[in-house]
mmCIF file of C-alpha atoms in Angstrom:
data_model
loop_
_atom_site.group_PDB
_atom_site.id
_atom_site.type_symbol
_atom_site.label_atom_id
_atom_site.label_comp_id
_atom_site.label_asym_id
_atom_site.label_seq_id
_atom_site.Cartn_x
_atom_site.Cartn_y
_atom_site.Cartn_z
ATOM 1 C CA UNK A 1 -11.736 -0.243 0.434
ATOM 2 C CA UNK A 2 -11.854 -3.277 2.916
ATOM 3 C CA UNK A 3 -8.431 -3.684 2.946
ATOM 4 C CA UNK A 4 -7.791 0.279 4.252
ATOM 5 C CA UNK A 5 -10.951 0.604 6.467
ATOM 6 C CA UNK A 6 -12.309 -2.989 7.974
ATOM 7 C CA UNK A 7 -9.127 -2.720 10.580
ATOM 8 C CA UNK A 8 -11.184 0.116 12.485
ATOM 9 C CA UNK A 9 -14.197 -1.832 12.448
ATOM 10 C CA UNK A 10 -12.924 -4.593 14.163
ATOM 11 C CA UNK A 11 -11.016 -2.476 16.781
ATOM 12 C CA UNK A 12 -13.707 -0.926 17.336
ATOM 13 C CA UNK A 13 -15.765 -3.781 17.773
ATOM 14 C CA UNK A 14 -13.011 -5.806 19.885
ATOM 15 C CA UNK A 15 -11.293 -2.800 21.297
ATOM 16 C CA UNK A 16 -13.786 0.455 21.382
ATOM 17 C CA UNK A 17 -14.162 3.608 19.908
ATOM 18 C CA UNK A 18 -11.033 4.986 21.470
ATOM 19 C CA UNK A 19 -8.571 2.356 19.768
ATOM 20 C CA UNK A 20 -10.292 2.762 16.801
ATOM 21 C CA UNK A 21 -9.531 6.702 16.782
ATOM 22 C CA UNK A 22 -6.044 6.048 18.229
ATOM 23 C CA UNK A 23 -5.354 3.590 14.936
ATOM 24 C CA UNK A 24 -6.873 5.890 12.675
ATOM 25 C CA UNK A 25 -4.934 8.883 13.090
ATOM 26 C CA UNK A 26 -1.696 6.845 13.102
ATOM 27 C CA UNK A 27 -3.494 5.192 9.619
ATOM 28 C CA UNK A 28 -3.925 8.669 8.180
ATOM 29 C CA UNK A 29 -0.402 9.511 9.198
ATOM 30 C CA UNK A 30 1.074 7.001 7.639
ATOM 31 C CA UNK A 31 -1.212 6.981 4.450
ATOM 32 C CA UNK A 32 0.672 10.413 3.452
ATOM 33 C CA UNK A 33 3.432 8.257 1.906
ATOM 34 C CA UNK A 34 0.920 7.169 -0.484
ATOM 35 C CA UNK A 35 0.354 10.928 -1.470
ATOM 36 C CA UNK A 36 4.184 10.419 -3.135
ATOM 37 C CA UNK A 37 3.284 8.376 -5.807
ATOM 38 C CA UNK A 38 -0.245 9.720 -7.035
ATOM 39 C CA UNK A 39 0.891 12.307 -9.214
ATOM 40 C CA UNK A 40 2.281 8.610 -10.679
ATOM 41 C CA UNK A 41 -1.003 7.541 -11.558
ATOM 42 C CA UNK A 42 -2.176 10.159 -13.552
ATOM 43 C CA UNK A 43 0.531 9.705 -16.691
ATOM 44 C CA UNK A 44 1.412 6.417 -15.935
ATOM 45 C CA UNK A 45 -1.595 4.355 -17.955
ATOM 46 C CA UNK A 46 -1.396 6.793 -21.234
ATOM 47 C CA UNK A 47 1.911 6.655 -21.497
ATOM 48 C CA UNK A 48 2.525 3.032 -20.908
ATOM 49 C CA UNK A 49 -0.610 2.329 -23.440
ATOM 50 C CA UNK A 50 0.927 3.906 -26.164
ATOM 51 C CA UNK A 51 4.277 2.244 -26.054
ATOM 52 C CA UNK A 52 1.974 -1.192 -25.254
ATOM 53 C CA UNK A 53 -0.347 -0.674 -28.398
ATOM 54 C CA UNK A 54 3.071 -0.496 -30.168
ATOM 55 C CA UNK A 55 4.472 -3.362 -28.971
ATOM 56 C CA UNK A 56 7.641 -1.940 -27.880
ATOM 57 C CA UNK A 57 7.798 -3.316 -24.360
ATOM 58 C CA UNK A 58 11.233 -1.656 -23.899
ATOM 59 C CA UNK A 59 9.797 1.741 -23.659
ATOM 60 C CA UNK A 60 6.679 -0.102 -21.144
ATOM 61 C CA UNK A 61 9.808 -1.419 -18.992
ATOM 62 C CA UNK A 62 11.379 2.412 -18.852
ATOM 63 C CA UNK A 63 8.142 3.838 -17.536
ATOM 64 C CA UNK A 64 7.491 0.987 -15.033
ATOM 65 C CA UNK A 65 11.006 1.688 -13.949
ATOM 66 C CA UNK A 66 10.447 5.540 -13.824
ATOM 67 C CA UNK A 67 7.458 4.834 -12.057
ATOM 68 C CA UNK A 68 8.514 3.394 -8.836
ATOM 69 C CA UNK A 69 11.736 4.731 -8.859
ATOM 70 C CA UNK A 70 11.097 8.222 -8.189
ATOM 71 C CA UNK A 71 8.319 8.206 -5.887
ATOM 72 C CA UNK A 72 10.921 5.557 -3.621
ATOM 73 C CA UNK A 73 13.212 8.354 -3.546
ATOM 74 C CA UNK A 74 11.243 10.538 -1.510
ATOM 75 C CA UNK A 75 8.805 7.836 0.097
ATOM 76 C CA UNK A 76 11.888 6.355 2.227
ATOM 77 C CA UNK A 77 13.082 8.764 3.765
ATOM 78 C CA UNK A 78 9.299 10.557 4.152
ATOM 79 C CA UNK A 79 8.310 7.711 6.212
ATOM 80 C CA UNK A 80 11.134 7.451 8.453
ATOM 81 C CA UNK A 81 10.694 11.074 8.961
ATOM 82 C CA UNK A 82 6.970 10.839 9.551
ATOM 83 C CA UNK A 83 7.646 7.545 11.905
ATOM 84 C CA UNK A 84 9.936 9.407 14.279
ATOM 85 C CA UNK A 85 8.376 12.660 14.561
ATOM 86 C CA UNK A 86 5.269 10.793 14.397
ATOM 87 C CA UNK A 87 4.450 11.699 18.215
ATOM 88 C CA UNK A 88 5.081 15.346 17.560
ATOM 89 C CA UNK A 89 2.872 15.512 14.413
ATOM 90 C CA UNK A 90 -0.197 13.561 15.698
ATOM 91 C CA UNK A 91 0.383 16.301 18.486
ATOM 92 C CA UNK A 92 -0.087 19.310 15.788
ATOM 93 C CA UNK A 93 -3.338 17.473 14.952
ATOM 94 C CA UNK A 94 -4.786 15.639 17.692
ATOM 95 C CA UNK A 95 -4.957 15.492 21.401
ATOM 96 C CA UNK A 96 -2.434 13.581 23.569
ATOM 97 C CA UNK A 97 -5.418 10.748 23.588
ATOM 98 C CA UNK A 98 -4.309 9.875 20.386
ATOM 99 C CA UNK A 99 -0.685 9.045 20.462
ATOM 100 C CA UNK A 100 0.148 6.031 19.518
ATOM 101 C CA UNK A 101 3.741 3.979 18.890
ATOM 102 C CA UNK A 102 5.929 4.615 16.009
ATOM 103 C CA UNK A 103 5.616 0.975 14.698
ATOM 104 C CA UNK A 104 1.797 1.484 13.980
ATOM 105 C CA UNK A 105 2.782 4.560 11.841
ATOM 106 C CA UNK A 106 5.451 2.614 10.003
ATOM 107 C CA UNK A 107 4.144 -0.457 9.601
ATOM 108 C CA UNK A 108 0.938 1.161 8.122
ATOM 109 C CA UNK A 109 3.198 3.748 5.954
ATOM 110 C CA UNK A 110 5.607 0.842 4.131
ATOM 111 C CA UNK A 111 2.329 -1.058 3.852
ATOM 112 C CA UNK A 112 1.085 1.820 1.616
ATOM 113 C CA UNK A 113 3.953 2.018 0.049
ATOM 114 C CA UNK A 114 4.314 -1.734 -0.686
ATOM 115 C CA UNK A 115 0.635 -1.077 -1.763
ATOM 116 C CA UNK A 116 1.132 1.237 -3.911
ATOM 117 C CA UNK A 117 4.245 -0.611 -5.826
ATOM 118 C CA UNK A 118 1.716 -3.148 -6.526
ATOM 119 C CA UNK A 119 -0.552 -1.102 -8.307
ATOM 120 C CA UNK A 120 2.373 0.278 -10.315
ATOM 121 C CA UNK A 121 3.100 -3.472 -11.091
ATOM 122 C CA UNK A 122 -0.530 -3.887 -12.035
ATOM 123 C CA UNK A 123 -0.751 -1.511 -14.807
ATOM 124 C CA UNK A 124 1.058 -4.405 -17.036
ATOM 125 C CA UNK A 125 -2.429 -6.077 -15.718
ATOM 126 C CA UNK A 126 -4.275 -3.132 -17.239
ATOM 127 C CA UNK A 127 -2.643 -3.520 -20.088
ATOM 128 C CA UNK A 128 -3.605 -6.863 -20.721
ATOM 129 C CA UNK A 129 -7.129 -6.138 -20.446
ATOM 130 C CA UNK A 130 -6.929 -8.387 -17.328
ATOM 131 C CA UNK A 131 -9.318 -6.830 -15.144
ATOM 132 C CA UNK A 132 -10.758 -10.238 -13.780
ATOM 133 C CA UNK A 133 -7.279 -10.864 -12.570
ATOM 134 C CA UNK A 134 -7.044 -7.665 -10.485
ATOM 135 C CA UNK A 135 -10.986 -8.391 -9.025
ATOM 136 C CA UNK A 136 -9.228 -11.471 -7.565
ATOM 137 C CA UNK A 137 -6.549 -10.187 -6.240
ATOM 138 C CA UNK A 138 -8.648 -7.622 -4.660
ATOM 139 C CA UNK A 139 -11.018 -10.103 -3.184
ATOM 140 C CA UNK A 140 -7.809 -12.279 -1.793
ATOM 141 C CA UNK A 141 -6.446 -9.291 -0.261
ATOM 142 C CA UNK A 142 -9.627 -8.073 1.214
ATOM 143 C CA UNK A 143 -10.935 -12.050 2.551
ATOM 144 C CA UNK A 144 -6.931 -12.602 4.132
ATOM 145 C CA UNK A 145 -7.272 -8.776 5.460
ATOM 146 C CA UNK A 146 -10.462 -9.623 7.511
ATOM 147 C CA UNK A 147 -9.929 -12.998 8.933
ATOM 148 C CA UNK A 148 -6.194 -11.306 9.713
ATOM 149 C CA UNK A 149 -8.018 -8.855 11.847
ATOM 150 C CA UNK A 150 -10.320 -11.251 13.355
ATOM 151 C CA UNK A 151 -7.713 -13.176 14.528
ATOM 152 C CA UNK A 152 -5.250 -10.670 15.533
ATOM 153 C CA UNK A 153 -6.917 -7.320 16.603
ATOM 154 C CA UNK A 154 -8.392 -9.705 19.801
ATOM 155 C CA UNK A 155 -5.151 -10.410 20.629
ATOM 156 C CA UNK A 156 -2.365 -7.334 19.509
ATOM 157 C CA UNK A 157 -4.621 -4.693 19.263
ATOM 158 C CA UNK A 158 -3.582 -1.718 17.282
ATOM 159 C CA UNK A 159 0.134 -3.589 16.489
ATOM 160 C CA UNK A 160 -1.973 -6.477 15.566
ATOM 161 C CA UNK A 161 -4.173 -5.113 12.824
ATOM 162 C CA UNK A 162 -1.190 -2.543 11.780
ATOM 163 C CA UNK A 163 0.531 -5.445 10.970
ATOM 164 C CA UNK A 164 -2.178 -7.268 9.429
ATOM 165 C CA UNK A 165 -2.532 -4.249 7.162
ATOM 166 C CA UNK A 166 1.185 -4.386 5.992
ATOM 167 C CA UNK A 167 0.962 -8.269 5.512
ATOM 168 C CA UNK A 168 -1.965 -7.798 3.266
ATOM 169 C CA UNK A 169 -0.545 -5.423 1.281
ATOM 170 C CA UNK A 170 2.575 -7.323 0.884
ATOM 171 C CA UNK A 171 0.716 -10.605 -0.079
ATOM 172 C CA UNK A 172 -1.428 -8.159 -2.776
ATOM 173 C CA UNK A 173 1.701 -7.004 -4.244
ATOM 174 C CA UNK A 174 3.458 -10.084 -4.427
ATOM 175 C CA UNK A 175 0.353 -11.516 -6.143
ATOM 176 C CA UNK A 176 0.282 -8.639 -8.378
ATOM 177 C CA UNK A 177 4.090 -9.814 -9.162
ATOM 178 C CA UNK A 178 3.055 -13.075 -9.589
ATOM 179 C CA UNK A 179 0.786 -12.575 -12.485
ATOM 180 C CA UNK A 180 2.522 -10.504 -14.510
ATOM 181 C CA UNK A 181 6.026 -11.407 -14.491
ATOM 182 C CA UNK A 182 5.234 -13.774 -17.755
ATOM 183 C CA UNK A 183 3.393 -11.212 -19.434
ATOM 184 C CA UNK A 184 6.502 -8.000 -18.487
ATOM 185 C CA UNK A 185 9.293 -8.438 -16.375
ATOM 186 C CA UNK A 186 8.897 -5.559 -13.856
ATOM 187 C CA UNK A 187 12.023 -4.028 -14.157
ATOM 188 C CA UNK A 188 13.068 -3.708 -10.718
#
């Protein structure tokens, strides 16, 4: 929850209400990639614990695989669609006060996506029973996320914590990677 929502704090503490707003809607715009790969989430632990209790990793692999796969397919080109008729759809939903640039909406959208790989990744965490080792990763993310946003929102703005979002998210995932490629190879 840091992570997604200290960025509008800070704007709005270096940059007012009105930035804050602006970054927001562009935020919630771009967060509808993430609405891809929820239905992922919902078969993804029971099915991958059954085949894990069983030891046959093969089958773990297949899911993983199925996992991220899928959702990708649509989540590309969604977010290319929702990054250049980004102006138009704020428009549908907002007043022209909240426009904002493309990049916000993309950087924020392949951060969620990126985000969202990572948590795919971090069922073989789950599996493991390795819940400490999420909490830290969560707490990385979260402390690099804020002192990001400190340094940059003064400085870039909305661009600055937009890309301070994506960087986090990237660095979370990569993490994610990190500590479970001995465990499971993801099978990317």
């Amino acid at each position: 929850a840091t992570v997604n929502a200290s960025d509008r704090y800070i704007l709005g503490f270096f940059q007012g209400a009105e930035a804050a707003g602006v970054y927001s809607v562009s935020y919630g715009l771009g967060s509808i990639v993430g609405l891809v790969f929820a239905p992922v989430f919902f078969v993804l632990i029971p099915a991958t614990a059954a085949s894990w209790e069983k030891d046959r990793l093969d089958e773990v692999r297949v899911y993983l695989g199925f996992a991220y796969k899928y959702p990708l397919i649509v989540s590309i080109p969604m977010l290319f669609l929702l990054t250049t008729y980004s102006r138009n759809l704020i428009s549908a939903i907002a007043t022209p006060e909240f426009y904002s640039t493309w990049m916000l909406v993309a950087a924020v959208g392949s951060g969620i996506a990126i985000m969202n790989l990572g948590a795919i990744v971090q069922t073989i965490l789950i599996l493991q029973d390795k819940s400490t080792k999420i909490l830290t990763v969560s707490v990385v993310a979260a402390t690099v996320n804020l002192i990001g946003n400190f340094v940059f929102v003064p400085r870039y703005g909305l661009q600055g914590a937009a890309l301070v979002t994506l960087a986090t998210y990237c660095l979370q995932a990569w993490m994610i990677h990190m500590m479970t490629r001995t465990a499971l190879a993801f099978p990317w």
